[in-house]
XYZ file of C-alpha atoms in Angstrom:
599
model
C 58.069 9.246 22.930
C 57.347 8.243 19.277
C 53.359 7.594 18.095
C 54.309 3.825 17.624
C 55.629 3.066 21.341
C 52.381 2.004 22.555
C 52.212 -0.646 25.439
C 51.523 -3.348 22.927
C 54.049 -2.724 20.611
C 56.683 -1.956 23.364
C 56.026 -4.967 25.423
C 55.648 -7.072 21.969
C 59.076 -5.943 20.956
C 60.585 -6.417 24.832
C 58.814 -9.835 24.462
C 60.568 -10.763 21.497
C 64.061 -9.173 21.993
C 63.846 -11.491 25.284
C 63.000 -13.972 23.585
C 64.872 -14.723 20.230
C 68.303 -13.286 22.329
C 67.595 -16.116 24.642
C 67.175 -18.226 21.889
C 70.204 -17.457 20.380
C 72.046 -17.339 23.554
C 71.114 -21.559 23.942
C 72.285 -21.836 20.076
C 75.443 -21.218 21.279
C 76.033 -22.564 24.934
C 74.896 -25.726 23.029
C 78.034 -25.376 20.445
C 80.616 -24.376 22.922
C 83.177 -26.933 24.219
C 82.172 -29.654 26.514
C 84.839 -29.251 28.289
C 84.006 -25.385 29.517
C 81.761 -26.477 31.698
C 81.195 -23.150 33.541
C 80.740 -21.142 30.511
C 78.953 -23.361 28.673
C 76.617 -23.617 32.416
C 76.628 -19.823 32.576
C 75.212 -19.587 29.225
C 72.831 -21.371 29.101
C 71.138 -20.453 32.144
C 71.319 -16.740 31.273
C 69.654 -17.830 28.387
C 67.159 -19.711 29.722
C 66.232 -16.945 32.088
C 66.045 -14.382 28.640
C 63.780 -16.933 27.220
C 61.649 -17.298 30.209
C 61.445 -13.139 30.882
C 60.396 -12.967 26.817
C 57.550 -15.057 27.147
C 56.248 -13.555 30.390
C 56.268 -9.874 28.708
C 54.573 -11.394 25.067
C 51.976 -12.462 27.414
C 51.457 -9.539 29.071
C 51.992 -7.223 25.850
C 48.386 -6.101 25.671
C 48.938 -4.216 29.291
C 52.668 -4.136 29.452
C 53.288 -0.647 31.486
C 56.123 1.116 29.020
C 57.645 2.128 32.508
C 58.513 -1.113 33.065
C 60.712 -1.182 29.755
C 63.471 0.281 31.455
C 64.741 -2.152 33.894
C 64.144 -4.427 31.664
C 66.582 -3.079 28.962
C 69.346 -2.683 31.600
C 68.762 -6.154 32.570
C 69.197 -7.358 29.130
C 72.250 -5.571 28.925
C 73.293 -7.211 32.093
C 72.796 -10.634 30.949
C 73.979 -10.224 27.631
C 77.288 -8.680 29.034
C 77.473 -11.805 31.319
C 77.561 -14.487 28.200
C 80.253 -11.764 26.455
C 82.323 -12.576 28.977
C 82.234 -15.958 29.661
C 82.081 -17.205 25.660
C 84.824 -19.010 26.128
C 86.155 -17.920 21.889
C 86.133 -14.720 20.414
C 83.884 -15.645 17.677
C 81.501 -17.082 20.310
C 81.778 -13.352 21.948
C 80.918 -11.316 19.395
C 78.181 -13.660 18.377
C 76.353 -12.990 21.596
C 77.088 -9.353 21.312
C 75.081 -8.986 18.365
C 72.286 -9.470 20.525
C 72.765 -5.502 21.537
C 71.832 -4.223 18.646
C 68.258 -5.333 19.019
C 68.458 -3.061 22.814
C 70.257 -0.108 20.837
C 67.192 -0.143 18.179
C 64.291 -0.560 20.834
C 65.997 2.406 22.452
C 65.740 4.079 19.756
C 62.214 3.160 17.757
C 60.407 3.673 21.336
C 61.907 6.265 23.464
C 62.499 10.111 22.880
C 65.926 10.776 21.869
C 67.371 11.906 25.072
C 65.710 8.023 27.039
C 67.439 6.772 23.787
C 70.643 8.256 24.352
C 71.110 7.132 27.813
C 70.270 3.436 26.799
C 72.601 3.522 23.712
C 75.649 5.045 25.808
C 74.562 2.022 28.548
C 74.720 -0.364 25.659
C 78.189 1.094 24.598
C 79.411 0.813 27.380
C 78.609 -2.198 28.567
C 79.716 -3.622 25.140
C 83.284 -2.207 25.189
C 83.904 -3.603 28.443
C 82.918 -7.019 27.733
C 84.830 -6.967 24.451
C 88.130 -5.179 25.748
C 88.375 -7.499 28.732
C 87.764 -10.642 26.900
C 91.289 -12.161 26.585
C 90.285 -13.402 22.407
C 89.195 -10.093 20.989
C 90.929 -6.190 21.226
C 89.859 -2.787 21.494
C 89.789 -2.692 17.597
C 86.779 -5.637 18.114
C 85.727 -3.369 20.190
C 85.286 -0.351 18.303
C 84.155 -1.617 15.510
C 80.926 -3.404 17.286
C 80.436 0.255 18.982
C 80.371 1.875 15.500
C 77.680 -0.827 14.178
C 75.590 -0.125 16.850
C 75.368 3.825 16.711
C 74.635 3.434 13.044
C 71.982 0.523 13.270
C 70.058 2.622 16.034
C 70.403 6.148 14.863
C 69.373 4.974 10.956
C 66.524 2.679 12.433
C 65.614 5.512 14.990
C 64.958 8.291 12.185
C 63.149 6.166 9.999
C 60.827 4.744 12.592
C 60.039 8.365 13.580
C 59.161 9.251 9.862
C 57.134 6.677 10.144
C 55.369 7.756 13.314
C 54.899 11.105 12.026
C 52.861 9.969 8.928
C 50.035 8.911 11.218
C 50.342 12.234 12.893
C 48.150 15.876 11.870
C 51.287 18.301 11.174
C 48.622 20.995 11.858
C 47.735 20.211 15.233
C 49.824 17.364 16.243
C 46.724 15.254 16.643
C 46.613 11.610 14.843
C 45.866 11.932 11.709
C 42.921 9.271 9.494
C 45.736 6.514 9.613
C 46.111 6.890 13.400
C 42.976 7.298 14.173
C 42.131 4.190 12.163
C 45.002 2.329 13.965
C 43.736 3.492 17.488
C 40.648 2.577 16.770
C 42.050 -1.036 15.571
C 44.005 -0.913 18.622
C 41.330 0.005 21.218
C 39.372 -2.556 19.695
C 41.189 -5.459 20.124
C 41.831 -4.683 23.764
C 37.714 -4.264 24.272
C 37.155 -7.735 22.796
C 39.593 -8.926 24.725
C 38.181 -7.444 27.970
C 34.412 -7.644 26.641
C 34.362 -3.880 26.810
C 32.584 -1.227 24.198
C 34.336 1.883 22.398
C 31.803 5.311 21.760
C 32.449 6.611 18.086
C 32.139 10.156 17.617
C 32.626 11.978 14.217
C 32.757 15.904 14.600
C 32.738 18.575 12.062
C 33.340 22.543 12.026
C 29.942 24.506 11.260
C 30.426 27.183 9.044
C 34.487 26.342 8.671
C 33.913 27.826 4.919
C 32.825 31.089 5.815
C 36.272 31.546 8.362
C 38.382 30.495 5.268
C 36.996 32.756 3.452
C 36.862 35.680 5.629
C 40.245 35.200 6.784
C 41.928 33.664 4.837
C 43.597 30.369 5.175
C 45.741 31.316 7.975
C 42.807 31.850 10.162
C 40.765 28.933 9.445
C 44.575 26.557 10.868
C 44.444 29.251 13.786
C 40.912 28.089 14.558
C 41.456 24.218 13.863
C 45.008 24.310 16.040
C 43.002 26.267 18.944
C 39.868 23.936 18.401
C 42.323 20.788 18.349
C 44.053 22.412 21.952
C 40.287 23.293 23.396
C 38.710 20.046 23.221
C 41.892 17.812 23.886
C 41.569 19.241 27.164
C 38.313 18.937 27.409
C 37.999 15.001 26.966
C 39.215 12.349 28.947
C 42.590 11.513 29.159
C 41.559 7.968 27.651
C 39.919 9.741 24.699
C 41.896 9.275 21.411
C 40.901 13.405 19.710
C 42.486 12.850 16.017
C 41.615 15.062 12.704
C 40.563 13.293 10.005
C 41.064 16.072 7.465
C 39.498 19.636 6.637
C 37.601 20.870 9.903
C 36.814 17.010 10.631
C 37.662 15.466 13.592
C 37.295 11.812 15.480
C 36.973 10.904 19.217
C 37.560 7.241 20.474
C 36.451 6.777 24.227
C 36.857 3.358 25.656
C 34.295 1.983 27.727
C 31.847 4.923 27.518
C 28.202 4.459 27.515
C 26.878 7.027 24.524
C 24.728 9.240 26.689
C 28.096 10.045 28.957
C 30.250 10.862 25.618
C 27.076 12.884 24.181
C 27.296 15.125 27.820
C 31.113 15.469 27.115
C 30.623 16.793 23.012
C 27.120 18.727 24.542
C 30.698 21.261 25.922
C 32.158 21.364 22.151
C 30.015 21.182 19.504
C 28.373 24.434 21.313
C 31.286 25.982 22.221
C 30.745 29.274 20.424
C 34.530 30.079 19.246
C 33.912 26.775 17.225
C 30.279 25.802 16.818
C 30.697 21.899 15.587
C 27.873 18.957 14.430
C 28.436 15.550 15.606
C 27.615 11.510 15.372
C 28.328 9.352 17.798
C 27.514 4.988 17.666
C 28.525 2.812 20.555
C 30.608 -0.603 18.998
C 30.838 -3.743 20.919
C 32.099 -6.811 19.643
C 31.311 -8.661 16.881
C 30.123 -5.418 14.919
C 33.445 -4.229 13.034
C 34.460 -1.010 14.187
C 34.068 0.590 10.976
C 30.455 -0.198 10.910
C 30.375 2.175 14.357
C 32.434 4.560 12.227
C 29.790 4.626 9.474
C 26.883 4.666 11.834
C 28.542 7.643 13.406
C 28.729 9.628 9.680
C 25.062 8.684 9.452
C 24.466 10.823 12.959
C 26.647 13.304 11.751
C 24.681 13.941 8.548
C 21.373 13.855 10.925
C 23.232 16.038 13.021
C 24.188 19.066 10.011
C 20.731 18.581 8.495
C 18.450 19.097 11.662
C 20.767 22.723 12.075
C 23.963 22.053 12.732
C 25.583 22.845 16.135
C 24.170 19.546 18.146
C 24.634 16.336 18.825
C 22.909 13.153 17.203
C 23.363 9.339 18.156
C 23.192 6.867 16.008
C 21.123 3.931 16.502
C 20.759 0.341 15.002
C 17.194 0.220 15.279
C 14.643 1.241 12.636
C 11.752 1.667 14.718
C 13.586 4.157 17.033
C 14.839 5.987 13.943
C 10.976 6.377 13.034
C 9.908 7.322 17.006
C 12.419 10.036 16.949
C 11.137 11.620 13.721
C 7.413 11.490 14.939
C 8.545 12.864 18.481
C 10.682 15.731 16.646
C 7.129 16.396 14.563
C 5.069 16.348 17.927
C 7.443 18.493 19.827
C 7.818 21.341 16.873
C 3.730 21.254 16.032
C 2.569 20.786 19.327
C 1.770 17.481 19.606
C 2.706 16.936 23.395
C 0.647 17.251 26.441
C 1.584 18.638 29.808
C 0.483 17.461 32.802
C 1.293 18.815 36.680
C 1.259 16.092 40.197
C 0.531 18.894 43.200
C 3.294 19.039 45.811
C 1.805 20.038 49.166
C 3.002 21.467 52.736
C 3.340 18.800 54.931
C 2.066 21.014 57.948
C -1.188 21.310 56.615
C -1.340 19.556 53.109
C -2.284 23.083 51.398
C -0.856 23.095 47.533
C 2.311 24.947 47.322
C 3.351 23.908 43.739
C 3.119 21.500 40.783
C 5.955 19.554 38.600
C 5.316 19.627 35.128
C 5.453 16.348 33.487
C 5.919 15.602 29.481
C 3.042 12.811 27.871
C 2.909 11.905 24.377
C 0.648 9.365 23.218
C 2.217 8.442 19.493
C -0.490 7.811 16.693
C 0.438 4.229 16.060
C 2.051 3.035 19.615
C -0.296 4.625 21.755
C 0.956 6.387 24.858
C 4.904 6.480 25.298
C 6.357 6.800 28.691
C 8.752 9.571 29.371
C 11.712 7.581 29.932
C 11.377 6.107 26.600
C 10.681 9.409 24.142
C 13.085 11.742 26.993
C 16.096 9.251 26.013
C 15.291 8.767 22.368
C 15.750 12.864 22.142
C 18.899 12.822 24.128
C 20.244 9.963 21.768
C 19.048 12.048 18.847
C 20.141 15.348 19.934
C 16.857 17.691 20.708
C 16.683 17.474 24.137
C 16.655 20.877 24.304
C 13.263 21.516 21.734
C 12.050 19.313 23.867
C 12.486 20.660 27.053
C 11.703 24.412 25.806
C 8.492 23.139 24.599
C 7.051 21.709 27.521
C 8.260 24.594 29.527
C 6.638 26.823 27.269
C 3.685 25.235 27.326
C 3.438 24.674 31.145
C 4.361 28.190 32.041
C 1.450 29.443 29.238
C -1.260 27.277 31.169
C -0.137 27.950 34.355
C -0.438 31.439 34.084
C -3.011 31.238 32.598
C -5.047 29.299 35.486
C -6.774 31.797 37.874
C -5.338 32.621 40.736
C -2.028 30.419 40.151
C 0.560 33.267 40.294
C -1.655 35.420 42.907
C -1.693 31.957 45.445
C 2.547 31.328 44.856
C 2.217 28.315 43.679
C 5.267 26.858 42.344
C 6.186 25.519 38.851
C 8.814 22.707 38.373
C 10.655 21.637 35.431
C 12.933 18.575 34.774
C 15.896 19.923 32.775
C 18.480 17.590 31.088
C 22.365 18.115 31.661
C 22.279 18.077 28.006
C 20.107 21.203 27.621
C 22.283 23.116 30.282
C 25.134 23.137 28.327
C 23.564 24.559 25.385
C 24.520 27.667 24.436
C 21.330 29.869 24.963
C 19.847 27.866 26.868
C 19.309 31.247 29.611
C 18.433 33.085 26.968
C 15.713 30.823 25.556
C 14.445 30.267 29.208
C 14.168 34.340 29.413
C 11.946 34.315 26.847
C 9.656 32.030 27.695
C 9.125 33.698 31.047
C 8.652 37.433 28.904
C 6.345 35.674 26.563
C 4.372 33.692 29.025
C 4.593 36.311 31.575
C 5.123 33.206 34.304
C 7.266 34.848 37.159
C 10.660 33.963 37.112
C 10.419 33.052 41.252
C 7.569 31.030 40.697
C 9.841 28.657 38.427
C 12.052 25.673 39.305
C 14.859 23.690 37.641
C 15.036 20.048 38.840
C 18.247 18.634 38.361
C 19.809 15.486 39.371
C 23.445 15.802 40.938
C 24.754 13.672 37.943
C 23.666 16.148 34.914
C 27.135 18.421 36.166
C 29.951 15.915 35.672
C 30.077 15.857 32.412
C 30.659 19.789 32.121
C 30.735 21.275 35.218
C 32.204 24.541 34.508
C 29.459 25.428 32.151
C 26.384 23.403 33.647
C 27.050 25.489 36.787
C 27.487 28.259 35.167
C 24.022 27.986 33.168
C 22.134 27.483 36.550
C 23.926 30.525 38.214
C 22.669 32.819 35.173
C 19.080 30.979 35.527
C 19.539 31.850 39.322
C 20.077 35.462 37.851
C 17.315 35.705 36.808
C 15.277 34.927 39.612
C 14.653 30.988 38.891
C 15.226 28.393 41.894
C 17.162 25.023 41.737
C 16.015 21.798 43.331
C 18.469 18.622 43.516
C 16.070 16.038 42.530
C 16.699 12.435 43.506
C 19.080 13.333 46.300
C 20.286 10.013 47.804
C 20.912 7.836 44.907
C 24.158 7.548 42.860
C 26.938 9.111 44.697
C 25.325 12.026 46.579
C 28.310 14.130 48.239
C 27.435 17.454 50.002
C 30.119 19.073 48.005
C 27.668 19.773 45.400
C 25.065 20.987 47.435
C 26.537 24.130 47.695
C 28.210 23.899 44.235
C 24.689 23.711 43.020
C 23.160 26.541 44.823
C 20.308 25.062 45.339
C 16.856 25.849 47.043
C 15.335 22.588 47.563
C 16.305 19.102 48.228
C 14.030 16.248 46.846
C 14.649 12.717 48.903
C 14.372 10.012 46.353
C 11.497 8.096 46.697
C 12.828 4.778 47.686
C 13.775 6.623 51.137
C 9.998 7.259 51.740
C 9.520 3.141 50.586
C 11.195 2.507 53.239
C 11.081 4.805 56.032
C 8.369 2.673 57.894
C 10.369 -0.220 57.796
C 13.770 0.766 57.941
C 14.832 2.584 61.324
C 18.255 3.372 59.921
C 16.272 4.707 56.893
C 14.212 7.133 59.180
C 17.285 8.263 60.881
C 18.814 9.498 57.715
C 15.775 11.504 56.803
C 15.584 13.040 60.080
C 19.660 13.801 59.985
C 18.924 15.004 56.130
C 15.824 17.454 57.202
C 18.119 18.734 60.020
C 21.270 20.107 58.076
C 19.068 20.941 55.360
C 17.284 23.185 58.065
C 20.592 24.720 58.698
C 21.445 25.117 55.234
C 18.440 26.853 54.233
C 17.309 24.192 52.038
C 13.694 23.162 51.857
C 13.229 19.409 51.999
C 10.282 17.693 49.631
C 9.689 13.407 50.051
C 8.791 12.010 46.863
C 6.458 8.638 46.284
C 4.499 9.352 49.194
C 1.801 6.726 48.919
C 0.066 6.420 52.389
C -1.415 8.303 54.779
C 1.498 6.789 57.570
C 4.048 7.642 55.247
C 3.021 11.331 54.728
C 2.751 11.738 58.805
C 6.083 10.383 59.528
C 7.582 12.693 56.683
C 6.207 15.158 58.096
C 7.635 14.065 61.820
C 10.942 14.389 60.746
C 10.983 17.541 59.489
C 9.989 17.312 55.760
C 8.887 20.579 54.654
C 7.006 19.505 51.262
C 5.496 16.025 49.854
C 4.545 14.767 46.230
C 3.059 11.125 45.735
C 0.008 9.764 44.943
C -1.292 10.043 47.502
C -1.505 13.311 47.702
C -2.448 13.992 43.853
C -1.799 11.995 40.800
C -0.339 14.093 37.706
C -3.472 15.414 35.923
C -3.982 17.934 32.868
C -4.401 21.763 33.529
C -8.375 21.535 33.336
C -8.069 19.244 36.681
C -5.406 21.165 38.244
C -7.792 24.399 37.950
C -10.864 22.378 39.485
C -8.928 21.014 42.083
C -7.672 24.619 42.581
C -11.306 25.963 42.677
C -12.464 23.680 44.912
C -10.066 23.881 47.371
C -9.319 27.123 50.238
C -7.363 29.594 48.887
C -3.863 28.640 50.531
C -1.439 30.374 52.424
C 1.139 32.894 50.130
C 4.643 31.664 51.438
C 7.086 34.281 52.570
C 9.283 34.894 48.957
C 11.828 37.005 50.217
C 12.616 34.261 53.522
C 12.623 31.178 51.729
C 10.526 29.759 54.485
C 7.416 27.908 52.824
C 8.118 27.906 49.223
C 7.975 24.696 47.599
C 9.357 22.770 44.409
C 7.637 19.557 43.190
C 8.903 16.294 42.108
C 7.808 13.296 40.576
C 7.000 10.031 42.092
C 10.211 7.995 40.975
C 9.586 7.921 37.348
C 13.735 8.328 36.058
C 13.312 10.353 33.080
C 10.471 13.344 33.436
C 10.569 16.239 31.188
């Protein structure tokens, strides 16, 4: 199907073929005799029925299903062919059969040639018939309207598919600047109308130069036609993937929220066959979409100069632009704090583990919460510095503390779906446990079930190789969003973290409590240790631990604290129980107490 024959501009044509042959089709049931009063009758309600379908389609242009063309064009036929025959002159005939040429050049402007085919020989056909048989006008009528309209479509036909193919990359196929600037026009128009947004995102090649070079020209179009296959498979099928020239490329996702299209180009601009930089801006209306286009070149530029190979967001306001510079400073010289809430057994409240927890109190704003800073360095594309550095720094104090590794107790980080498809991430996790000397089974990942969708392959494939390497997996937050056992065992995990709203409720909510206790149970059977978040009261933590909870976290049980009063509460307290490592059957992972964005 040519690049132009999209729903608009099919049902827009359909709309006005309809239409203005309808039109036409009244013109001349109003000239005919009075005294042919079934012609003139049959005319003119065929007409009025063209006229009617027209202005039905127009209407419905914006979503008209190109499907639906079809039926539609042999139904035009059908009624055209009607008023053929019953004209009641042979001038008035071949008057209405003009109207076929408009179906012989939709055919051919919006289908692919063999669609086009089929609806020209319809048209042909259904031409020759109404001429030959009308008792006014001969085969040589006949002929001669067949010849027009093979010539009108096939000359309109090529031309309109030069015409597609100049908004098309010869290269890769992909849309080209001009159709990428007319898909973004297009997808536009149909948010405003439906009070949607469109995510922007600019891409380029790192290090295209050096492939050129190296290989010659032929190998840098090998790399940009397998780049342009890779990630068009990658993205959504609503995703408009176009190359904008050189080793630049454009992405146009309607209705995506910027942190989901940042998880989808986390899988490409890391890919390492073709390392990439990228900008992405959400536009909703009134902004002009070009605006989002040039906010997404600013990213892009952020993007190249902080390294290349990540992903920025752009962002209209200034004062986030300056947090995200002082939290990049903070996380590269240090400037963040770690602190750790205990997570305890529930059989005899002895500390089995702590969950690290990022804090960064700015020098002008004072103390920023977590799910402030944590989502300004998703938007702006260092997740991952961020996350290395706090789990650097918590597995350096940690084992440091006497008599942390010696007692088992657990350390838990919060790790971003962003920073698991990184490529190194494994590696960089590696050597933080060689250069802290932290025990790899001693750590845990916390991930929520959510971080995987937007590349599952590789996310899973990053905590398998963590796995590897001795590390444990918790599914923090289980029971929110669209939990699904499915992913319990694509995850692998170790540990299963109830959201905190079920221990909110689990006094006052008996279907609540049964959940928990039918949770705790198959979790028993899978293996899977079970840790209650937000426990606040003394009631809650008993009835946890009633239905089969293994571990809680709350504040009740220990509010997150620096190192210095982790160690005295460590010091002060009996030197706990060693879980079994090699059973699984005590050993805990920690949690927060509902905050939504912990580092």
């Amino acid at each position: 199907m040519p690049e132009v024959a999209t729903p608009h501009a099919v049902g827009s044509a359909i709309g006005v073929l309809f239409g203005a042959g309808g039109l036409a089709g009244l013109v001349v049931a109003a000239g005919l005799d009075p005294a042919a009063v079934l012609p003139r009758a049959v005319v003119g309600v065929v007409s009025a029925a063209a006229v009617v379908v027209g202005a039905v389609v127009w209407r419905l242009r914006a979503d008209f299903p190109v499907r639906a063309s079809h039926p539609l064009v042999l139904a035009g036929v059908a009624l055209i062919t009607t008023a053929v025959v019953v004209a009641p002159t042979g001038a008035d005939a071949l008057a209405l059969a003009a109207v076929y040429t408009f179906l012989a050049v939709d055919a051919f402007v919006f289908f692919a040639p063999r669609t086009a085919v089929a609806h020209l020989a319809v048209c042909l056909a259904a031409a020759t018939g109404a001429v030959v048989v009308h008792p006014d006008l001969t085969p040589g009528h006949a002929l001669a309207l067949d010849v027009v309209l093979v010539a009108i479509a096939v000359v309109v036909g090529v031309l309109a598919r030069k015409a597609s193919r100049a908004s098309v990359d010869a290269l890769t196929g992909l849309p080209n600047r001009r159709g990428v600037d007319q898909a973004l026009e297009r997808l536009a128009r149909a948010a405003e109308r439906s009070g949607g947004t469109l995510a922007v995102a600019l891409l380029d090649l790192d290090h295209f130069k050096e492939v050129n070079d190296g290989g010659g020209h032929a190998a840098g179009d090998a790399l940009l036609r397998e780049t342009a296959t890779r990630w068009r498979r990658l993205l959504p099928e609503a995703a408009v993937l176009g190359r904008t020239g050189g080793d630049e490329f454009a992405v146009v996702l309607p209705g995506a929220p910027t942190a989901e299209l940042a998880l989808l180009l986390a899988a490409l601009v890391r890919d390492e066959r073709s390392p990439a930089s990228a900008g992405i801006a959400l536009w909703s209306p009134p902004e002009s979409p070009w605006d989002a286009v040039r906010r997404a070149d600013g990213a892009l530029y952020r993007a190249k100069r902080a390294g290349r190979g990540r992903c920025e967001t752009a962002v209209v306001d200034p004062l986030e632009e300056s947090m995200a510079e002082d939290l990049l400073v903070a996380v590269r010289t240090g400037g963040l704090a770690v602190h750790y809430q205990p997570v305890v057994a529930a059989e005899d409240g002895r500390l089995v583990g702590v969950e690290a927890l990022a804090r960064w109190t700015h020098p002008v704003r004072g103390r920023v919460g977590p799910d402030v800073f944590v989502a300004v360095a998703e938007r702006h594309g260092f997740v991952g510095e961020l996350g290395t550095a706090v789990l650097r720094q918590a597995c350096r104090e940690l084992a440091a503390l006497p008599g942390a590794v010696d007692a088992g107790v657990s350390l838990a980080v919060n790790v971003s779906g962003l920073e698991l498809v990184e490529t190194g991430y494994v590696r960089r996790l590696g050597e933080v446990l060689r250069g802290t000397g932290w025990p790899a089974h001693l750590l845990v990942l916390e991930v929520t079930e959510s971080v995987v969708e937007g590349d599952a392959a590789r996310a899973l494939s990053t905590l398998a190789d963590a796995r590897a390497l001795g590390v444990r997996v918790a599914v923090d937050d289980f029971g929110t969003g669209y939990s699904a056992l499915s992913r319990l065992d694509h995850l692998r995990a170790a540990y299963l973290k109830l959201d905190a709203t079920f221990t909110a409720t689990v006094h006052t909510s008996e279907r609540r409590t049964q959940l928990v206790r039918a949770v705790t149970a198959l979790s028993r059977t899978l293996g899977l240790g079970v840790v209650a978040e937000g426990v606040e009261t003394p009631d809650q933590a008993r009835l946890l631990a009633d239905l089969g909870c293994d571990y809680l976290q709350g504040y009740h049980l220990g509010r997150p604290e620096p190192v210095a009063a982790l160690a005295a509460r460590m010091a002060g307290a009996a030197a706990p129980r060693v879980p079994d490592q090699r059973t699984g059957t005590a050993r805990a992972t920690a949690g927060s107490s509902g905050a939504p964005a912990e580092v």
